[in-house]
mmCIF file of N, CA and C in Angstrom:
data_model
loop_
_atom_site.group_PDB
_atom_site.id
_atom_site.type_symbol
_atom_site.label_atom_id
_atom_site.label_comp_id
_atom_site.label_asym_id
_atom_site.label_seq_id
_atom_site.Cartn_x
_atom_site.Cartn_y
_atom_site.Cartn_z
ATOM 1 N N ILE A 21 -10.575 20.515 12.299
ATOM 2 C CA ILE A 21 -11.936 20.878 11.988
ATOM 3 C C ILE A 21 -12.867 19.713 12.329
ATOM 4 N N ALA A 22 -12.425 18.487 12.020
ATOM 5 C CA ALA A 22 -13.248 17.311 12.318
ATOM 6 C C ALA A 22 -13.430 17.180 13.832
ATOM 7 N N TRP A 23 -12.379 17.485 14.586
ATOM 8 C CA TRP A 23 -12.468 17.408 16.049
ATOM 9 C C TRP A 23 -13.542 18.374 16.549
ATOM 10 N N TYR A 24 -13.514 19.592 16.031
ATOM 11 C CA TYR A 24 -14.498 20.595 16.428
ATOM 12 C C TYR A 24 -15.904 20.145 16.054
ATOM 13 N N LEU A 25 -16.084 19.678 14.831
ATOM 14 C CA LEU A 25 -17.412 19.254 14.386
ATOM 15 C C LEU A 25 -17.955 18.113 15.248
ATOM 16 N N ALA A 26 -17.096 17.135 15.544
ATOM 17 C CA ALA A 26 -17.529 15.999 16.360
ATOM 18 C C ALA A 26 -17.849 16.439 17.785
ATOM 19 N N SER A 27 -17.035 17.314 18.340
ATOM 20 C CA SER A 27 -17.260 17.801 19.709
ATOM 21 C C SER A 27 -18.519 18.644 19.787
ATOM 22 N N ALA A 28 -18.702 19.544 18.830
ATOM 23 C CA ALA A 28 -19.856 20.437 18.842
ATOM 24 C C ALA A 28 -21.155 19.655 18.636
ATOM 25 N N GLN A 29 -21.112 18.640 17.787
ATOM 26 C CA GLN A 29 -22.323 17.870 17.498
ATOM 27 C C GLN A 29 -22.741 16.999 18.676
ATOM 28 N N SER A 30 -21.780 16.338 19.307
ATOM 29 C CA SER A 30 -22.121 15.391 20.380
ATOM 30 C C SER A 30 -22.073 16.026 21.764
ATOM 31 N N GLY A 31 -21.351 17.138 21.888
ATOM 32 C CA GLY A 31 -21.179 17.748 23.207
ATOM 33 C C GLY A 31 -20.195 16.983 24.087
ATOM 34 N N MET A 32 -19.489 16.036 23.466
ATOM 35 C CA MET A 32 -18.511 15.223 24.196
ATOM 36 C C MET A 32 -17.196 15.200 23.433
ATOM 37 N N SER A 33 -16.131 14.937 24.148
ATOM 38 C CA SER A 33 -14.820 14.820 23.531
ATOM 39 C C SER A 33 -14.751 13.535 22.710
ATOM 40 N N PRO A 34 -14.082 13.578 21.550
ATOM 41 C CA PRO A 34 -13.885 12.346 20.787
ATOM 42 C C PRO A 34 -13.056 11.305 21.535
ATOM 43 N N LEU A 35 -12.391 11.726 22.615
ATOM 44 C CA LEU A 35 -11.611 10.778 23.405
ATOM 45 C C LEU A 35 -12.475 9.957 24.369
ATOM 46 N N GLU A 36 -13.720 10.372 24.558
ATOM 47 C CA GLU A 36 -14.632 9.625 25.434
ATOM 48 C C GLU A 36 -15.002 8.300 24.762
ATOM 49 N N PRO A 37 -15.228 7.260 25.572
ATOM 50 C CA PRO A 37 -15.606 5.967 25.000
ATOM 51 C C PRO A 37 -16.856 6.084 24.115
ATOM 52 N N GLY A 38 -16.781 5.468 22.941
ATOM 53 C CA GLY A 38 -17.898 5.459 22.020
ATOM 54 C C GLY A 38 -18.010 6.684 21.126
ATOM 55 N N GLN A 39 -17.101 7.635 21.245
ATOM 56 C CA GLN A 39 -17.195 8.874 20.471
ATOM 57 C C GLN A 39 -16.313 8.889 19.227
ATOM 58 N N TRP A 40 -15.489 7.856 19.045
ATOM 59 C CA TRP A 40 -14.638 7.814 17.857
ATOM 60 C C TRP A 40 -15.486 7.766 16.596
ATOM 61 N N LYS A 41 -16.656 7.153 16.689
ATOM 62 C CA LYS A 41 -17.542 7.047 15.525
ATOM 63 C C LYS A 41 -17.897 8.439 14.998
ATOM 64 N N ASN A 42 -18.223 9.373 15.895
ATOM 65 C CA ASN A 42 -18.550 10.738 15.482
ATOM 66 C C ASN A 42 -17.349 11.436 14.847
ATOM 67 N N LEU A 43 -16.172 11.228 15.429
ATOM 68 C CA LEU A 43 -14.964 11.851 14.884
ATOM 69 C C LEU A 43 -14.661 11.299 13.496
ATOM 70 N N LEU A 44 -14.754 9.981 13.332
ATOM 71 C CA LEU A 44 -14.463 9.383 12.036
ATOM 72 C C LEU A 44 -15.489 9.792 10.984
ATOM 73 N N LYS A 45 -16.719 9.961 11.394
ATOM 74 C CA LYS A 45 -17.762 10.415 10.468
ATOM 75 C C LYS A 45 -17.454 11.842 9.989
ATOM 76 N N ALA A 46 -17.106 12.721 10.913
ATOM 77 C CA ALA A 46 -16.767 14.101 10.548
ATOM 78 C C ALA A 46 -15.514 14.135 9.679
ATOM 79 N N TYR A 47 -14.517 13.329 10.039
ATOM 80 C CA TYR A 47 -13.278 13.287 9.268
ATOM 81 C C TYR A 47 -13.539 12.761 7.856
ATOM 82 N N GLY A 48 -14.342 11.716 7.748
ATOM 83 C CA GLY A 48 -14.660 11.144 6.443
ATOM 84 C C GLY A 48 -15.351 12.145 5.537
ATOM 85 N N THR A 49 -16.264 12.908 6.104
ATOM 86 C CA THR A 49 -16.966 13.929 5.332
ATOM 87 C C THR A 49 -15.989 14.985 4.812
ATOM 88 N N LEU A 50 -15.115 15.449 5.694
ATOM 89 C CA LEU A 50 -14.122 16.447 5.284
ATOM 90 C C LEU A 50 -13.143 15.871 4.261
ATOM 91 N N TYR A 51 -12.738 14.629 4.465
ATOM 92 C CA TYR A 51 -11.786 13.985 3.564
ATOM 93 C C TYR A 51 -12.365 13.906 2.158
ATOM 94 N N ALA A 52 -13.624 13.522 2.071
ATOM 95 C CA ALA A 52 -14.277 13.425 0.762
ATOM 96 C C ALA A 52 -14.312 14.792 0.076
ATOM 97 N N GLY A 53 -14.594 15.825 0.836
ATOM 98 C CA GLY A 53 -14.622 17.173 0.264
ATOM 99 C C GLY A 53 -13.258 17.645 -0.194
ATOM 100 N N VAL A 54 -12.242 17.314 0.568
ATOM 101 C CA VAL A 54 -10.881 17.741 0.239
ATOM 102 C C VAL A 54 -10.389 17.049 -1.032
ATOM 103 N N GLN A 55 -10.889 15.852 -1.307
ATOM 104 C CA GLN A 55 -10.453 15.134 -2.507
ATOM 105 C C GLN A 55 -10.798 15.895 -3.784
ATOM 106 N N LEU A 56 -11.814 16.730 -3.704
ATOM 107 C CA LEU A 56 -12.168 17.550 -4.870
ATOM 108 C C LEU A 56 -11.065 18.562 -5.191
ATOM 109 N N LEU A 57 -10.243 18.869 -4.195
ATOM 110 C CA LEU A 57 -9.161 19.841 -4.385
ATOM 111 C C LEU A 57 -7.858 19.183 -4.828
ATOM 112 N N ARG A 58 -7.855 17.871 -4.991
ATOM 113 C CA ARG A 58 -6.624 17.147 -5.315
ATOM 114 C C ARG A 58 -5.893 17.699 -6.539
ATOM 115 N N PRO A 59 -6.554 18.014 -7.638
ATOM 116 C CA PRO A 59 -5.800 18.558 -8.795
ATOM 117 C C PRO A 59 -5.040 19.836 -8.437
ATOM 118 N N PHE A 60 -5.622 20.661 -7.600
ATOM 119 C CA PHE A 60 -4.941 21.893 -7.191
ATOM 120 C C PHE A 60 -3.767 21.588 -6.267
ATOM 121 N N ARG A 61 -3.909 20.558 -5.425
ATOM 122 C CA ARG A 61 -2.814 20.160 -4.538
ATOM 123 C C ARG A 61 -1.636 19.634 -5.348
ATOM 124 N N VAL A 62 -1.939 18.836 -6.374
ATOM 125 C CA VAL A 62 -0.874 18.305 -7.239
ATOM 126 C C VAL A 62 -0.185 19.446 -7.982
ATOM 127 N N ALA A 63 -0.957 20.370 -8.505
ATOM 128 C CA ALA A 63 -0.369 21.522 -9.208
ATOM 129 C C ALA A 63 0.505 22.340 -8.252
ATOM 130 N N GLY A 64 0.048 22.511 -7.018
ATOM 131 C CA GLY A 64 0.839 23.233 -6.021
ATOM 132 C C GLY A 64 2.139 22.511 -5.708
ATOM 133 N N ALA A 65 2.080 21.187 -5.614
ATOM 134 C CA ALA A 65 3.292 20.405 -5.333
ATOM 135 C C ALA A 65 4.297 20.534 -6.472
ATOM 136 N N VAL A 66 3.806 20.477 -7.692
ATOM 137 C CA VAL A 66 4.700 20.633 -8.853
ATOM 138 C C VAL A 66 5.317 22.032 -8.849
ATOM 139 N N ALA A 67 4.503 23.023 -8.566
ATOM 140 C CA ALA A 67 5.001 24.408 -8.547
ATOM 141 C C ALA A 67 6.030 24.620 -7.439
ATOM 142 N N MET A 68 5.895 23.900 -6.343
ATOM 143 C CA MET A 68 6.811 24.082 -5.210
ATOM 144 C C MET A 68 8.051 23.202 -5.287
ATOM 145 N N SER A 69 8.166 22.363 -6.304
ATOM 146 C CA SER A 69 9.301 21.436 -6.364
ATOM 147 C C SER A 69 10.643 22.171 -6.409
ATOM 148 N N LYS A 70 10.704 23.296 -7.107
ATOM 149 C CA LYS A 70 11.951 24.074 -7.153
ATOM 150 C C LYS A 70 12.275 24.626 -5.765
ATOM 151 N N LEU A 71 11.263 25.121 -5.060
ATOM 152 C CA LEU A 71 11.476 25.635 -3.705
ATOM 153 C C LEU A 71 11.935 24.529 -2.772
ATOM 154 N N SER A 72 11.367 23.342 -2.924
ATOM 155 C CA SER A 72 11.763 22.207 -2.086
ATOM 156 C C SER A 72 13.227 21.851 -2.322
ATOM 157 N N LYS A 73 13.628 21.859 -3.586
ATOM 158 C CA LYS A 73 15.027 21.562 -3.922
ATOM 159 C C LYS A 73 15.959 22.596 -3.297
ATOM 160 N N GLU A 74 15.570 23.866 -3.389
ATOM 161 C CA GLU A 74 16.395 24.936 -2.804
ATOM 162 C C GLU A 74 16.447 24.826 -1.281
ATOM 163 N N PHE A 75 15.327 24.466 -0.662
ATOM 164 C CA PHE A 75 15.287 24.309 0.794
ATOM 165 C C PHE A 75 16.172 23.142 1.229
ATOM 166 N N LEU A 76 16.153 22.050 0.459
ATOM 167 C CA LEU A 76 17.007 20.910 0.771
ATOM 168 C C LEU A 76 18.474 21.308 0.662
ATOM 169 N N GLN A 77 18.810 22.043 -0.365
ATOM 170 C CA GLN A 77 20.197 22.489 -0.531
ATOM 171 C C GLN A 77 20.597 23.434 0.610
ATOM 172 N N ALA A 78 19.700 24.317 1.009
ATOM 173 C CA ALA A 78 19.998 25.236 2.114
ATOM 174 C C ALA A 78 20.212 24.461 3.415
ATOM 175 N N THR A 79 19.434 23.408 3.629
ATOM 176 C CA THR A 79 19.608 22.576 4.823
ATOM 177 C C THR A 79 20.967 21.902 4.793
ATOM 178 N N GLN A 80 21.335 21.367 3.631
ATOM 179 C CA GLN A 80 22.648 20.736 3.497
ATOM 180 C C GLN A 80 23.770 21.733 3.784
ATOM 181 N N ASP A 81 23.658 22.921 3.239
ATOM 182 C CA ASP A 81 24.695 23.932 3.425
ATOM 183 C C ASP A 81 24.780 24.385 4.875
ATOM 184 N N LYS A 82 23.623 24.627 5.485
ATOM 185 C CA LYS A 82 23.607 25.139 6.860
ATOM 186 C C LYS A 82 24.147 24.104 7.850
ATOM 187 N N LEU A 83 23.741 22.840 7.676
ATOM 188 C CA LEU A 83 24.179 21.788 8.596
ATOM 189 C C LEU A 83 25.475 21.121 8.165
ATOM 190 N N GLN A 84 25.954 21.472 6.980
ATOM 191 C CA GLN A 84 27.160 20.881 6.409
ATOM 192 C C GLN A 84 27.076 19.354 6.451
ATOM 193 N N CYS A 85 26.011 18.838 5.830
ATOM 194 C CA CYS A 85 25.779 17.399 5.837
ATOM 195 C C CYS A 85 25.439 16.937 4.425
ATOM 196 N N ASN A 86 25.355 15.610 4.266
ATOM 197 C CA ASN A 86 25.005 15.089 2.945
ATOM 198 C C ASN A 86 23.494 15.121 2.736
ATOM 199 N N ARG A 87 23.076 14.758 1.544
ATOM 200 C CA ARG A 87 21.664 14.834 1.154
ATOM 201 C C ARG A 87 20.778 13.946 2.018
ATOM 202 N N LYS A 88 21.230 12.732 2.321
ATOM 203 C CA LYS A 88 20.417 11.802 3.123
ATOM 204 C C LYS A 88 20.142 12.355 4.512
ATOM 205 N N VAL A 89 21.141 12.940 5.135
ATOM 206 C CA VAL A 89 20.968 13.524 6.465
ATOM 207 C C VAL A 89 20.023 14.721 6.395
ATOM 208 N N ALA A 90 20.179 15.549 5.375
ATOM 209 C CA ALA A 90 19.300 16.717 5.213
ATOM 210 C C ALA A 90 17.853 16.288 5.022
ATOM 211 N N ILE A 91 17.636 15.229 4.243
ATOM 212 C CA ILE A 91 16.282 14.713 4.053
ATOM 213 C C ILE A 91 15.723 14.195 5.372
ATOM 214 N N ALA A 92 16.542 13.468 6.130
ATOM 215 C CA ALA A 92 16.100 12.945 7.426
ATOM 216 C C ALA A 92 15.751 14.079 8.395
ATOM 217 N N VAL A 93 16.558 15.131 8.384
ATOM 218 C CA VAL A 93 16.290 16.287 9.251
ATOM 219 C C VAL A 93 14.967 16.949 8.853
ATOM 220 N N GLN A 94 14.766 17.171 7.566
ATOM 221 C CA GLN A 94 13.525 17.797 7.111
ATOM 222 C C GLN A 94 12.321 16.905 7.391
ATOM 223 N N TYR A 95 12.464 15.607 7.225
ATOM 224 C CA TYR A 95 11.384 14.666 7.499
ATOM 225 C C TYR A 95 11.000 14.721 8.981
ATOM 226 N N THR A 96 12.008 14.688 9.846
ATOM 227 C CA THR A 96 11.764 14.753 11.291
ATOM 228 C C THR A 96 11.118 16.069 11.681
ATOM 229 N N MET A 97 11.618 17.162 11.136
ATOM 230 C CA MET A 97 11.040 18.471 11.441
ATOM 231 C C MET A 97 9.592 18.564 10.941
ATOM 232 N N GLY A 98 9.305 17.934 9.819
ATOM 233 C CA GLY A 98 7.938 17.913 9.300
ATOM 234 C C GLY A 98 6.987 17.204 10.262
ATOM 235 N N TRP A 99 7.420 16.068 10.792
ATOM 236 C CA TRP A 99 6.582 15.349 11.762
ATOM 237 C C TRP A 99 6.428 16.139 13.051
ATOM 238 N N MET A 100 7.484 16.805 13.471
ATOM 239 C CA MET A 100 7.389 17.624 14.684
ATOM 240 C C MET A 100 6.418 18.785 14.465
ATOM 241 N N ALA A 101 6.488 19.410 13.303
ATOM 242 C CA ALA A 101 5.565 20.513 12.989
ATOM 243 C C ALA A 101 4.129 19.992 12.935
ATOM 244 N N TRP A 102 3.929 18.829 12.304
ATOM 245 C CA TRP A 102 2.590 18.238 12.227
ATOM 246 C C TRP A 102 2.050 17.970 13.633
ATOM 247 N N GLY A 103 2.877 17.405 14.500
ATOM 248 C CA GLY A 103 2.446 17.123 15.869
ATOM 249 C C GLY A 103 2.081 18.388 16.631
ATOM 250 N N GLY A 104 2.890 19.407 16.491
ATOM 251 C CA GLY A 104 2.606 20.676 17.165
ATOM 252 C C GLY A 104 1.334 21.332 16.648
ATOM 253 N N LEU A 105 1.164 21.321 15.324
ATOM 254 C CA LEU A 105 -0.034 21.922 14.743
ATOM 255 C C LEU A 105 -1.289 21.113 15.077
ATOM 256 N N ALA A 106 -1.170 19.786 15.106
ATOM 257 C CA ALA A 106 -2.314 18.949 15.476
ATOM 258 C C ALA A 106 -2.714 19.213 16.928
ATOM 259 N N THR A 107 -1.727 19.307 17.806
ATOM 260 C CA THR A 107 -2.007 19.597 19.214
ATOM 261 C C THR A 107 -2.667 20.962 19.361
ATOM 262 N N ALA A 108 -2.136 21.952 18.671
ATOM 263 C CA ALA A 108 -2.724 23.298 18.730
ATOM 264 C C ALA A 108 -4.141 23.297 18.160
ATOM 265 N N GLY A 109 -4.345 22.595 17.059
ATOM 266 C CA GLY A 109 -5.666 22.534 16.451
ATOM 267 C C GLY A 109 -6.695 21.866 17.337
ATOM 268 N N ILE A 110 -6.310 20.773 17.983
ATOM 269 C CA ILE A 110 -7.223 20.077 18.894
ATOM 270 C C ILE A 110 -7.531 20.958 20.092
ATOM 271 N N THR A 111 -6.535 21.657 20.586
ATOM 272 C CA THR A 111 -6.751 22.560 21.719
ATOM 273 C C THR A 111 -7.714 23.682 21.347
ATOM 274 N N VAL A 112 -7.511 24.302 20.195
ATOM 275 C CA VAL A 112 -8.401 25.376 19.733
ATOM 276 C C VAL A 112 -9.814 24.836 19.512
ATOM 277 N N ALA A 113 -9.926 23.644 18.921
ATOM 278 C CA ALA A 113 -11.245 23.041 18.680
ATOM 279 C C ALA A 113 -11.945 22.758 19.996
ATOM 280 N N SER A 114 -11.202 22.281 20.970
ATOM 281 C CA SER A 114 -11.781 21.998 22.281
ATOM 282 C C SER A 114 -12.270 23.285 22.961
ATOM 283 N N LEU A 115 -11.456 24.312 22.907
ATOM 284 C CA LEU A 115 -11.838 25.595 23.512
ATOM 285 C C LEU A 115 -13.009 26.244 22.777
ATOM 286 N N SER A 116 -13.001 26.142 21.438
ATOM 287 C CA SER A 116 -14.070 26.757 20.637
ATOM 288 C C SER A 116 -15.404 26.067 20.823
ATOM 289 N N SER A 117 -15.379 24.752 20.956
ATOM 290 C CA SER A 117 -16.622 24.005 21.099
ATOM 291 C C SER A 117 -17.120 23.982 22.543
ATOM 292 N N GLY A 118 -16.242 24.360 23.480
ATOM 293 C CA GLY A 118 -16.616 24.334 24.891
ATOM 294 C C GLY A 118 -16.606 22.939 25.487
ATOM 295 N N VAL A 119 -16.041 21.979 24.764
ATOM 296 C CA VAL A 119 -15.992 20.605 25.237
ATOM 297 C C VAL A 119 -14.559 20.287 25.654
ATOM 298 N N PRO A 120 -14.332 19.947 26.936
ATOM 299 C CA PRO A 120 -12.980 19.626 27.372
ATOM 300 C C PRO A 120 -12.470 18.346 26.687
ATOM 301 N N LEU A 121 -11.154 18.191 26.612
ATOM 302 C CA LEU A 121 -10.585 17.029 25.975
ATOM 303 C C LEU A 121 -11.032 15.720 26.632
ATOM 304 N N ARG A 122 -11.156 15.715 27.924
ATOM 305 C CA ARG A 122 -11.629 14.524 28.652
ATOM 306 C C ARG A 122 -12.494 14.937 29.774
#
């Protein structure tokens, strides 16, 4: 969302020289707003702890590995998912704002 806001406001990609300031400004604004939701995020994390435990156990069972390996696999998959979603989000923001990445 910050990428889209920065691109739409400046008409330039945040990757262009001197445009990081706009991206960081948009990100900071969104970050401050999201902090208001922190109590709900914590409550959601507590509510999902049982599901997380079950998912970890399912990973251990499926891969027939110990807990440390299952945690490492889930951690790696989480970063891969984050990277894929970030790439998709930046692409959608670029297409929506009409501003090419570079």
